[in-house]
Amino acid sequence: MPRFPATEVTNWAQIQDRRDTTLQTFRQINIVATVAGVYEPPLSNLWDSPGISPASRDPADTAVGCWTQRQKDQSNLYLQTDRKSGVMT
């Protein structure tokens, strides 16, 4: 059986088979994630950056350099950026 077999989550027999196969292979199950078939509308798509895609309705309130500065300054745990000027405070 492949490591990540396709499973019809509405078919109880397939779910039980995946459980049994996992227990035979690994002897225990540490975590179960039920995320199959989750529909996410285009408005909440993470690939649409704020202010760039018309599908995104989030305000463009990020400033260039904020993330790189945060990586450089490990002692400051939280950097705020002024929304109008883009200056970090």
Tab-separated table of N, CA and C in Angstrom, residues 1-9 11-26 28-29:
chain	number	residue	atom	x	y	z
A	1	MET	N	0.844	-1.175	0.000
A	1	MET	CA	0.000	0.000	0.000
A	1	MET	C	0.892	1.242	0.000
A	2	PRO	N	0.558	2.260	-0.809
A	2	PRO	CA	1.362	3.489	-0.837
A	2	PRO	C	1.336	4.212	0.513
A	3	ARG	N	2.327	5.031	0.751
A	3	ARG	CA	2.452	5.750	2.024
A	3	ARG	C	1.277	6.693	2.263
A	4	PHE	N	0.771	7.344	1.216
A	4	PHE	CA	-0.363	8.253	1.318
A	4	PHE	C	-1.457	7.792	0.357
A	5	PRO	N	-2.192	6.742	0.704
A	5	PRO	CA	-3.208	6.213	-0.212
A	5	PRO	C	-4.421	7.140	-0.299
A	6	ALA	N	-5.017	7.181	-1.480
A	6	ALA	CA	-6.256	7.945	-1.651
A	6	ALA	C	-7.345	7.287	-0.817
A	7	THR	N	-8.139	8.101	-0.158
A	7	THR	CA	-9.183	7.579	0.719
A	7	THR	C	-10.461	8.371	0.523
A	8	GLU	N	-11.549	7.666	0.305
A	8	GLU	CA	-12.866	8.298	0.246
A	8	GLU	C	-13.350	8.417	1.686
A	9	VAL	N	-13.345	9.639	2.221
A	9	VAL	CA	-13.628	9.822	3.643
A	9	VAL	C	-15.084	9.578	4.013
A	11	ASN	N	-16.486	6.787	3.019
A	11	ASN	CA	-16.550	5.329	2.995
A	11	ASN	C	-15.918	4.785	4.275
A	12	TRP	N	-16.759	4.345	5.211
A	12	TRP	CA	-16.276	3.895	6.510
A	12	TRP	C	-15.332	2.695	6.406
A	13	ALA	N	-15.568	1.812	5.450
A	13	ALA	CA	-14.696	0.640	5.276
A	13	ALA	C	-13.273	1.072	4.911
A	14	GLN	N	-13.138	2.083	4.047
A	14	GLN	CA	-11.804	2.574	3.683
A	14	GLN	C	-11.111	3.226	4.876
A	15	ILE	N	-11.862	3.963	5.665
A	15	ILE	CA	-11.277	4.611	6.842
A	15	ILE	C	-10.774	3.564	7.831
A	16	GLN	N	-11.574	2.530	8.061
A	16	GLN	CA	-11.149	1.461	8.967
A	16	GLN	C	-9.928	0.722	8.428
A	17	ASP	N	-9.891	0.514	7.105
A	17	ASP	CA	-8.740	-0.147	6.493
A	17	ASP	C	-7.470	0.687	6.668
A	18	ARG	N	-7.567	2.006	6.500
A	18	ARG	CA	-6.397	2.877	6.687
A	18	ARG	C	-5.922	2.839	8.138
A	19	ARG	N	-6.866	2.805	9.078
A	19	ARG	CA	-6.505	2.710	10.494
A	19	ARG	C	-5.782	1.394	10.776
A	20	ASP	N	-6.347	0.295	10.291
A	20	ASP	CA	-5.744	-1.020	10.527
A	20	ASP	C	-4.353	-1.124	9.911
A	21	THR	N	-4.199	-0.618	8.683
A	21	THR	CA	-2.898	-0.648	8.009
A	21	THR	C	-1.876	0.189	8.772
A	22	THR	N	-2.299	1.352	9.256
A	22	THR	CA	-1.400	2.216	10.029
A	22	THR	C	-0.950	1.528	11.306
A	23	LEU	N	-1.878	0.898	12.003
A	23	LEU	CA	-1.524	0.203	13.245
A	23	LEU	C	-0.604	-0.989	12.990
A	24	GLN	N	-0.803	-1.694	11.876
A	24	GLN	CA	0.074	-2.813	11.539
A	24	GLN	C	1.483	-2.320	11.207
A	25	THR	N	1.564	-1.176	10.536
A	25	THR	CA	2.855	-0.650	10.095
A	25	THR	C	3.612	0.048	11.221
A	26	PHE	N	2.920	0.904	11.976
A	26	PHE	CA	3.596	1.754	12.959
A	26	PHE	C	3.282	1.408	14.422
A	28	GLN	N	1.093	2.353	16.366
A	28	GLN	CA	0.327	3.370	17.085
A	28	GLN	C	-0.031	4.510	16.135
A	29	ILE	N	-1.016	5.290	16.534
A	29	ILE	CA	-1.409	6.484	15.784
A	29	ILE	C	-1.198	7.668	16.711
